Amino acid sequence: MAQPAGTPSAAAQYTTNPPRELPKRRGTELVMLAFSAFIVTSAFVLVQANQEEELSWSVVWYGLAYLAIFSVAHLAVRRWAPYADPLILPCVALLNGLGLVMIHRIDLAEARMALARGEEAASYAPRQVLFTVVALAFFLGILIVVSDHRKLTRYAYTCGLVGIVALALPAVLPSSMSEVNGAKVWLKLPGFSIQPGEFAKILLMIFFASFLVSKRDLFMTAGKRVLGVELPRARDLGPIIIAAVVCLGILVFEKDLGTALLFFGIVLVMLYVATERIIWVVLGLSMFSVGGIIAYSLFTHVQQRVANWIDPLETYHDLGGGYQIAQGLFGLGTGGMFGTGLGLGRPDVVPESHTDFISAALGEELGLVGLSAILLVYLLLAMRGMRSALAVRDTFGKLLGGGLSFAIVMQLFVIIGGVTKLIPMTGVTTPFLSAGGSSLLANYMLVALLLRISDAARRPQQPAKPKPMPKAPLAEAHTVMVQRPPADSGPAGPAHPYEGGRHP
């Protein structure tokens, strides 16, 4: 039965609606950034009111600088990573802003104490704003240059070599060029100093992610079975042995337990994610524990850290003893459940309260509830990064995104565990909160890579363009016999014997 003209066919009639484009969610990101700006501005006002009992122009200056920095960051994400996760940048903005508030609060307290002594105190908050601007430049550079995270695999071994050199460089330099507060992790240059280990962790994660993707089958191969456990083959233990040796070298020669623990933890997690075999984690922890015991028996600075961890009050008055840890614990105890209030505590009595112990300062003035809320923001940031890593389509992106996200959690565990006396104290900074340029720059680069991976994970997959059919050469083309149509002969018949028929 013929179908009337203009009536849609059955196939067209029951065709489902075309898939809608995934929302970019940049509006959600802007609203959350505005909410972060409101919290940070309110915190600045409270600090200024409680410390100086009046509002000064410094609140306006810090507030405008904060708004300008993250407005540029938002526009950059909107332009170069439009499908990125909408919560990653607001979490970073809130953490960075709260860190700036606390650094400014400690500056005010130290300025008052210095004025009483007739001295001039250093201000860390303006420097932190400058470091944030430089970190924003690095952030923009990563978003623009790294248009596709998969291109990093081309430079994996270069990243690994540069990372190892950057990690080992402070150890081979003289103490006058690399040592600060007993740890040889710095590179002192004219006018400024940097901590190359902060950048090395990102370079080494790129290398390990690419290496594990290309050599995954080797680590999946099981060796001998001992007590029901399939052990890896001896020849496959090379990478984890190298990682353990490098970490012990950092612990011994650079006197930096935090970087060693952070680096080795990242390697183990990436290895576990790539192979899904828990035996690698067990072997790695066993090797690190044995190395730590050997280092404790041989080196006095390791013994001092452990003694401060076990009982900081016993070494309270010793040089390099437990005074800092004890004061941090006193501050946390003073804050209690809800804290003393912003600007009403005494975080300035804790040494290095603006860097290593900024979490103790926040715990004193915001209490357990406020510090727990900050830790939940970190957890949300890491979870969104992990979610992007799971959603991305390529294996390299999954490993790199998982490693970057875990690095945030691991770094937070190392420093918070040291401040609360869960583990021995280390020199790792709190991401985005602590004062310092190297940590801020490296972590903004880390966030830019996470946003790039998140953008690739949420971006709709473009349909593959149909390939044009190649034309056959003339010699191979099929030939077709064409019949001439019969001529109209009329009543007299054909005029030629071959007209109207087929030619011979």
PDB file of N, CA and C in Angstrom, residues 172-249:
ATOM      1  N   VAL A 172      73.304  16.565  46.262  1.00  0.00           N
ATOM      2  CA  VAL A 172      74.700  16.645  45.827  1.00  0.00           C
ATOM      3  C   VAL A 172      75.270  18.054  45.961  1.00  0.00           C
ATOM      4  N   LEU A 173      74.423  19.042  46.208  1.00  0.00           N
ATOM      5  CA  LEU A 173      74.906  20.407  46.374  1.00  0.00           C
ATOM      6  C   LEU A 173      75.411  20.624  47.792  1.00  0.00           C
ATOM      7  N   PRO A 174      76.290  21.585  48.009  1.00  0.00           N
ATOM      8  CA  PRO A 174      76.726  21.886  49.380  1.00  0.00           C
ATOM      9  C   PRO A 174      75.581  22.410  50.228  1.00  0.00           C
ATOM     10  N   SER A 175      75.708  22.246  51.530  1.00  0.00           N
ATOM     11  CA  SER A 175      74.621  22.629  52.445  1.00  0.00           C
ATOM     12  C   SER A 175      74.279  24.110  52.350  1.00  0.00           C
ATOM     13  N   SER A 176      75.264  24.943  52.015  1.00  0.00           N
ATOM     14  CA  SER A 176      74.999  26.384  51.913  1.00  0.00           C
ATOM     15  C   SER A 176      74.037  26.704  50.780  1.00  0.00           C
ATOM     16  N   MET A 177      73.887  25.803  49.819  1.00  0.00           N
ATOM     17  CA  MET A 177      73.013  26.042  48.667  1.00  0.00           C
ATOM     18  C   MET A 177      71.733  25.220  48.702  1.00  0.00           C
ATOM     19  N   SER A 178      71.583  24.334  49.703  1.00  0.00           N
ATOM     20  CA  SER A 178      70.418  23.446  49.655  1.00  0.00           C
ATOM     21  C   SER A 178      69.764  23.186  51.005  1.00  0.00           C
ATOM     22  N   GLU A 179      70.381  23.526  52.118  1.00  0.00           N
ATOM     23  CA  GLU A 179      69.851  23.125  53.424  1.00  0.00           C
ATOM     24  C   GLU A 179      69.101  24.273  54.084  1.00  0.00           C
ATOM     25  N   VAL A 180      67.891  23.972  54.565  1.00  0.00           N
ATOM     26  CA  VAL A 180      67.068  24.893  55.345  1.00  0.00           C
ATOM     27  C   VAL A 180      66.430  24.097  56.473  1.00  0.00           C
ATOM     28  N   ASN A 181      66.642  24.528  57.708  1.00  0.00           N
ATOM     29  CA  ASN A 181      66.087  23.861  58.900  1.00  0.00           C
ATOM     30  C   ASN A 181      66.460  22.377  58.954  1.00  0.00           C
ATOM     31  N   GLY A 182      67.673  22.059  58.516  1.00  0.00           N
ATOM     32  CA  GLY A 182      68.182  20.700  58.631  1.00  0.00           C
ATOM     33  C   GLY A 182      67.860  19.791  57.472  1.00  0.00           C
ATOM     34  N   ALA A 183      66.983  20.212  56.542  1.00  0.00           N
ATOM     35  CA  ALA A 183      66.601  19.371  55.400  1.00  0.00           C
ATOM     36  C   ALA A 183      67.229  19.932  54.133  1.00  0.00           C
ATOM     37  N   LYS A 184      67.905  19.057  53.380  1.00  0.00           N
ATOM     38  CA  LYS A 184      68.550  19.470  52.131  1.00  0.00           C
ATOM     39  C   LYS A 184      67.601  19.215  50.961  1.00  0.00           C
ATOM     40  N   VAL A 185      66.586  20.033  50.857  1.00  0.00           N
ATOM     41  CA  VAL A 185      65.579  19.866  49.805  1.00  0.00           C
ATOM     42  C   VAL A 185      65.403  21.130  48.987  1.00  0.00           C
ATOM     43  N   TRP A 186      66.242  22.132  49.211  1.00  0.00           N
ATOM     44  CA  TRP A 186      66.074  23.417  48.554  1.00  0.00           C
ATOM     45  C   TRP A 186      67.161  23.641  47.520  1.00  0.00           C
ATOM     46  N   LEU A 187      66.883  24.539  46.599  1.00  0.00           N
ATOM     47  CA  LEU A 187      67.856  25.012  45.625  1.00  0.00           C
ATOM     48  C   LEU A 187      67.879  26.533  45.748  1.00  0.00           C
ATOM     49  N   LYS A 188      68.911  27.041  46.412  1.00  0.00           N
ATOM     50  CA  LYS A 188      69.018  28.477  46.678  1.00  0.00           C
ATOM     51  C   LYS A 188      69.660  29.176  45.484  1.00  0.00           C
ATOM     52  N   LEU A 189      68.901  30.083  44.885  1.00  0.00           N
ATOM     53  CA  LEU A 189      69.369  30.866  43.759  1.00  0.00           C
ATOM     54  C   LEU A 189      69.409  32.340  44.165  1.00  0.00           C
ATOM     55  N   PRO A 190      70.113  33.169  43.441  1.00  0.00           N
ATOM     56  CA  PRO A 190      70.172  34.600  43.792  1.00  0.00           C
ATOM     57  C   PRO A 190      68.787  35.238  43.779  1.00  0.00           C
ATOM     58  N   GLY A 191      68.360  35.721  44.932  1.00  0.00           N
ATOM     59  CA  GLY A 191      67.082  36.406  45.041  1.00  0.00           C
ATOM     60  C   GLY A 191      65.908  35.531  45.435  1.00  0.00           C
ATOM     61  N   PHE A 192      66.000  34.226  45.241  1.00  0.00           N
ATOM     62  CA  PHE A 192      64.882  33.348  45.606  1.00  0.00           C
ATOM     63  C   PHE A 192      65.403  31.930  45.736  1.00  0.00           C
ATOM     64  N   SER A 193      64.552  31.065  46.238  1.00  0.00           N
ATOM     65  CA  SER A 193      64.885  29.645  46.388  1.00  0.00           C
ATOM     66  C   SER A 193      63.662  28.820  46.025  1.00  0.00           C
ATOM     67  N   ILE A 194      63.891  27.629  45.491  1.00  0.00           N
ATOM     68  CA  ILE A 194      62.801  26.737  45.099  1.00  0.00           C
ATOM     69  C   ILE A 194      63.070  25.355  45.675  1.00  0.00           C
ATOM     70  N   GLN A 195      62.013  24.573  45.723  1.00  0.00           N
ATOM     71  CA  GLN A 195      62.094  23.199  46.202  1.00  0.00           C
ATOM     72  C   GLN A 195      61.819  22.273  45.020  1.00  0.00           C
ATOM     73  N   PRO A 196      62.860  21.787  44.342  1.00  0.00           N
ATOM     74  CA  PRO A 196      62.650  21.028  43.100  1.00  0.00           C
ATOM     75  C   PRO A 196      61.873  19.735  43.291  1.00  0.00           C
ATOM     76  N   GLY A 197      61.871  19.177  44.492  1.00  0.00           N
ATOM     77  CA  GLY A 197      61.123  17.951  44.721  1.00  0.00           C
ATOM     78  C   GLY A 197      59.629  18.107  44.491  1.00  0.00           C
ATOM     79  N   GLU A 198      59.085  19.323  44.673  1.00  0.00           N
ATOM     80  CA  GLU A 198      57.660  19.543  44.439  1.00  0.00           C
ATOM     81  C   GLU A 198      57.302  19.329  42.970  1.00  0.00           C
ATOM     82  N   PHE A 199      58.187  19.758  42.077  1.00  0.00           N
ATOM     83  CA  PHE A 199      57.931  19.585  40.649  1.00  0.00           C
ATOM     84  C   PHE A 199      58.309  18.169  40.190  1.00  0.00           C
ATOM     85  N   ALA A 200      59.283  17.577  40.880  1.00  0.00           N
ATOM     86  CA  ALA A 200      59.722  16.232  40.501  1.00  0.00           C
ATOM     87  C   ALA A 200      58.605  15.214  40.667  1.00  0.00           C
ATOM     88  N   LYS A 201      57.750  15.388  41.660  1.00  0.00           N
ATOM     89  CA  LYS A 201      56.702  14.392  41.879  1.00  0.00           C
ATOM     90  C   LYS A 201      55.739  14.344  40.693  1.00  0.00           C
ATOM     91  N   ILE A 202      55.449  15.503  40.067  1.00  0.00           N
ATOM     92  CA  ILE A 202      54.555  15.517  38.909  1.00  0.00           C
ATOM     93  C   ILE A 202      55.231  14.867  37.705  1.00  0.00           C
ATOM     94  N   LEU A 203      56.502  15.206  37.480  1.00  0.00           N
ATOM     95  CA  LEU A 203      57.232  14.624  36.346  1.00  0.00           C
ATOM     96  C   LEU A 203      57.344  13.112  36.491  1.00  0.00           C
ATOM     97  N   LEU A 204      57.607  12.649  37.699  1.00  0.00           N
ATOM     98  CA  LEU A 204      57.742  11.206  37.904  1.00  0.00           C
ATOM     99  C   LEU A 204      56.404  10.487  37.790  1.00  0.00           C
ATOM    100  N   MET A 205      55.313  11.146  38.139  1.00  0.00           N
ATOM    101  CA  MET A 205      54.003  10.525  37.954  1.00  0.00           C
ATOM    102  C   MET A 205      53.686  10.355  36.472  1.00  0.00           C
ATOM    103  N   ILE A 206      54.060  11.343  35.661  1.00  0.00           N
ATOM    104  CA  ILE A 206      53.863  11.208  34.212  1.00  0.00           C
ATOM    105  C   ILE A 206      54.667  10.026  33.686  1.00  0.00           C
ATOM    106  N   PHE A 207      55.917   9.906  34.141  1.00  0.00           N
ATOM    107  CA  PHE A 207      56.755   8.802  33.688  1.00  0.00           C
ATOM    108  C   PHE A 207      56.186   7.462  34.113  1.00  0.00           C
ATOM    109  N   PHE A 208      55.817   7.319  35.380  1.00  0.00           N
ATOM    110  CA  PHE A 208      55.330   6.026  35.867  1.00  0.00           C
ATOM    111  C   PHE A 208      54.009   5.654  35.216  1.00  0.00           C
ATOM    112  N   ALA A 209      53.131   6.634  34.966  1.00  0.00           N
ATOM    113  CA  ALA A 209      51.868   6.313  34.303  1.00  0.00           C
ATOM    114  C   ALA A 209      52.114   5.770  32.904  1.00  0.00           C
ATOM    115  N   SER A 210      52.992   6.418  32.144  1.00  0.00           N
ATOM    116  CA  SER A 210      53.302   5.937  30.793  1.00  0.00           C
ATOM    117  C   SER A 210      54.028   4.590  30.833  1.00  0.00           C
ATOM    118  N   PHE A 211      54.955   4.430  31.773  1.00  0.00           N
ATOM    119  CA  PHE A 211      55.720   3.182  31.873  1.00  0.00           C
ATOM    120  C   PHE A 211      54.801   2.016  32.230  1.00  0.00           C
ATOM    121  N   LEU A 212      53.874   2.228  33.166  1.00  0.00           N
ATOM    122  CA  LEU A 212      52.990   1.141  33.585  1.00  0.00           C
ATOM    123  C   LEU A 212      51.996   0.772  32.485  1.00  0.00           C
ATOM    124  N   VAL A 213      51.613   1.749  31.665  1.00  0.00           N
ATOM    125  CA  VAL A 213      50.722   1.434  30.544  1.00  0.00           C
ATOM    126  C   VAL A 213      51.431   0.544  29.534  1.00  0.00           C
ATOM    127  N   SER A 214      52.681   0.865  29.227  1.00  0.00           N
ATOM    128  CA  SER A 214      53.410   0.096  28.206  1.00  0.00           C
ATOM    129  C   SER A 214      53.908  -1.251  28.724  1.00  0.00           C
ATOM    130  N   LYS A 215      54.152  -1.365  30.042  1.00  0.00           N
ATOM    131  CA  LYS A 215      54.716  -2.603  30.604  1.00  0.00           C
ATOM    132  C   LYS A 215      53.745  -3.306  31.547  1.00  0.00           C
ATOM    133  N   ARG A 216      52.472  -3.050  31.392  1.00  0.00           N
ATOM    134  CA  ARG A 216      51.495  -3.592  32.338  1.00  0.00           C
ATOM    135  C   ARG A 216      51.494  -5.116  32.350  1.00  0.00           C
ATOM    136  N   ASP A 217      51.661  -5.735  31.186  1.00  0.00           N
ATOM    137  CA  ASP A 217      51.610  -7.205  31.114  1.00  0.00           C
ATOM    138  C   ASP A 217      52.729  -7.853  31.920  1.00  0.00           C
ATOM    139  N   LEU A 218      53.877  -7.176  32.013  1.00  0.00           N
ATOM    140  CA  LEU A 218      54.979  -7.745  32.790  1.00  0.00           C
ATOM    141  C   LEU A 218      54.621  -7.833  34.268  1.00  0.00           C
ATOM    142  N   PHE A 219      53.954  -6.800  34.781  1.00  0.00           N
ATOM    143  CA  PHE A 219      53.608  -6.788  36.206  1.00  0.00           C
ATOM    144  C   PHE A 219      52.407  -7.675  36.514  1.00  0.00           C
ATOM    145  N   MET A 220      51.648  -8.029  35.490  1.00  0.00           N
ATOM    146  CA  MET A 220      50.502  -8.907  35.704  1.00  0.00           C
ATOM    147  C   MET A 220      50.904 -10.373  35.724  1.00  0.00           C
ATOM    148  N   THR A 221      52.106 -10.685  35.212  1.00  0.00           N
ATOM    149  CA  THR A 221      52.548 -12.080  35.160  1.00  0.00           C
ATOM    150  C   THR A 221      52.915 -12.560  36.556  1.00  0.00           C
ATOM    151  N   ALA A 222      52.361 -13.662  36.946  1.00  0.00           N
ATOM    152  CA  ALA A 222      52.613 -14.202  38.281  1.00  0.00           C
ATOM    153  C   ALA A 222      53.832 -15.113  38.266  1.00  0.00           C
ATOM    154  N   GLY A 223      54.515 -15.159  39.379  1.00  0.00           N
ATOM    155  CA  GLY A 223      55.666 -16.032  39.535  1.00  0.00           C
ATOM    156  C   GLY A 223      55.312 -17.244  40.380  1.00  0.00           C
ATOM    157  N   LYS A 224      56.184 -17.563  41.320  1.00  0.00           N
ATOM    158  CA  LYS A 224      55.963 -18.725  42.175  1.00  0.00           C
ATOM    159  C   LYS A 224      54.849 -18.445  43.178  1.00  0.00           C
ATOM    160  N   ARG A 225      54.190 -19.519  43.576  1.00  0.00           N
ATOM    161  CA  ARG A 225      53.109 -19.428  44.555  1.00  0.00           C
ATOM    162  C   ARG A 225      53.638 -19.890  45.903  1.00  0.00           C
ATOM    163  N   VAL A 226      53.638 -18.985  46.888  1.00  0.00           N
ATOM    164  CA  VAL A 226      54.143 -19.272  48.230  1.00  0.00           C
ATOM    165  C   VAL A 226      53.033 -18.992  49.238  1.00  0.00           C
ATOM    166  N   LEU A 227      52.661 -20.005  50.005  1.00  0.00           N
ATOM    167  CA  LEU A 227      51.619 -19.888  51.024  1.00  0.00           C
ATOM    168  C   LEU A 227      50.322 -19.320  50.446  1.00  0.00           C
ATOM    169  N   GLY A 228      49.997 -19.749  49.245  1.00  0.00           N
ATOM    170  CA  GLY A 228      48.762 -19.314  48.613  1.00  0.00           C
ATOM    171  C   GLY A 228      48.817 -17.953  47.966  1.00  0.00           C
ATOM    172  N   VAL A 229      49.985 -17.317  47.955  1.00  0.00           N
ATOM    173  CA  VAL A 229      50.137 -15.977  47.386  1.00  0.00           C
ATOM    174  C   VAL A 229      51.022 -16.074  46.158  1.00  0.00           C
ATOM    175  N   GLU A 230      50.546 -15.522  45.041  1.00  0.00           N
ATOM    176  CA  GLU A 230      51.327 -15.520  43.813  1.00  0.00           C
ATOM    177  C   GLU A 230      52.303 -14.349  43.838  1.00  0.00           C
ATOM    178  N   LEU A 231      53.577 -14.649  43.979  1.00  0.00           N
ATOM    179  CA  LEU A 231      54.599 -13.611  44.047  1.00  0.00           C
ATOM    180  C   LEU A 231      54.992 -13.169  42.644  1.00  0.00           C
ATOM    181  N   PRO A 232      55.373 -11.903  42.482  1.00  0.00           N
ATOM    182  CA  PRO A 232      55.861 -11.464  41.168  1.00  0.00           C
ATOM    183  C   PRO A 232      57.193 -12.135  40.844  1.00  0.00           C
ATOM    184  N   ARG A 233      57.504 -12.174  39.567  1.00  0.00           N
ATOM    185  CA  ARG A 233      58.784 -12.719  39.143  1.00  0.00           C
ATOM    186  C   ARG A 233      59.914 -11.796  39.576  1.00  0.00           C
ATOM    187  N   ALA A 234      61.072 -12.376  39.874  1.00  0.00           N
ATOM    188  CA  ALA A 234      62.191 -11.588  40.396  1.00  0.00           C
ATOM    189  C   ALA A 234      62.631 -10.516  39.406  1.00  0.00           C
ATOM    190  N   ARG A 235      62.588 -10.832  38.109  1.00  0.00           N
ATOM    191  CA  ARG A 235      63.076  -9.860  37.123  1.00  0.00           C
ATOM    192  C   ARG A 235      62.106  -8.698  36.927  1.00  0.00           C
ATOM    193  N   ASP A 236      60.884  -8.800  37.471  1.00  0.00           N
ATOM    194  CA  ASP A 236      59.913  -7.716  37.350  1.00  0.00           C
ATOM    195  C   ASP A 236      59.945  -6.757  38.533  1.00  0.00           C
ATOM    196  N   LEU A 237      60.829  -7.000  39.511  1.00  0.00           N
ATOM    197  CA  LEU A 237      60.883  -6.168  40.708  1.00  0.00           C
ATOM    198  C   LEU A 237      61.750  -4.924  40.533  1.00  0.00           C
ATOM    199  N   GLY A 238      62.308  -4.726  39.338  1.00  0.00           N
ATOM    200  CA  GLY A 238      63.232  -3.614  39.130  1.00  0.00           C
ATOM    201  C   GLY A 238      62.658  -2.255  39.464  1.00  0.00           C
ATOM    202  N   PRO A 239      61.498  -1.859  38.913  1.00  0.00           N
ATOM    203  CA  PRO A 239      60.984  -0.520  39.198  1.00  0.00           C
ATOM    204  C   PRO A 239      60.713  -0.253  40.674  1.00  0.00           C
ATOM    205  N   ILE A 240      60.156  -1.234  41.376  1.00  0.00           N
ATOM    206  CA  ILE A 240      59.846  -0.981  42.778  1.00  0.00           C
ATOM    207  C   ILE A 240      61.117  -0.941  43.631  1.00  0.00           C
ATOM    208  N   ILE A 241      62.142  -1.712  43.236  1.00  0.00           N
ATOM    209  CA  ILE A 241      63.419  -1.651  43.950  1.00  0.00           C
ATOM    210  C   ILE A 241      64.086  -0.295  43.723  1.00  0.00           C
ATOM    211  N   ILE A 242      64.025   0.194  42.489  1.00  0.00           N
ATOM    212  CA  ILE A 242      64.589   1.514  42.199  1.00  0.00           C
ATOM    213  C   ILE A 242      63.865   2.589  42.996  1.00  0.00           C
ATOM    214  N   ALA A 243      62.523   2.513  43.060  1.00  0.00           N
ATOM    215  CA  ALA A 243      61.755   3.498  43.828  1.00  0.00           C
ATOM    216  C   ALA A 243      62.131   3.456  45.304  1.00  0.00           C
ATOM    217  N   ALA A 244      62.303   2.245  45.859  1.00  0.00           N
ATOM    218  CA  ALA A 244      62.683   2.127  47.261  1.00  0.00           C
ATOM    219  C   ALA A 244      64.073   2.701  47.520  1.00  0.00           C
ATOM    220  N   VAL A 245      65.017   2.441  46.604  1.00  0.00           N
ATOM    221  CA  VAL A 245      66.378   2.961  46.766  1.00  0.00           C
ATOM    222  C   VAL A 245      66.382   4.480  46.695  1.00  0.00           C
ATOM    223  N   VAL A 246      65.614   5.040  45.753  1.00  0.00           N
ATOM    224  CA  VAL A 246      65.540   6.501  45.636  1.00  0.00           C
ATOM    225  C   VAL A 246      64.954   7.121  46.900  1.00  0.00           C
ATOM    226  N   CYS A 247      63.892   6.512  47.435  1.00  0.00           N
ATOM    227  CA  CYS A 247      63.265   7.049  48.654  1.00  0.00           C
ATOM    228  C   CYS A 247      64.211   6.973  49.841  1.00  0.00           C
ATOM    229  N   LEU A 248      64.935   5.875  49.982  1.00  0.00           N
ATOM    230  CA  LEU A 248      65.881   5.768  51.090  1.00  0.00           C
ATOM    231  C   LEU A 248      67.027   6.756  50.906  1.00  0.00           C
ATOM    232  N   GLY A 249      67.418   7.001  49.653  1.00  0.00           N
ATOM    233  CA  GLY A 249      68.434   8.016  49.408  1.00  0.00           C
ATOM    234  C   GLY A 249      67.964   9.402  49.823  1.00  0.00           C
TER     235      GLY A 249
END
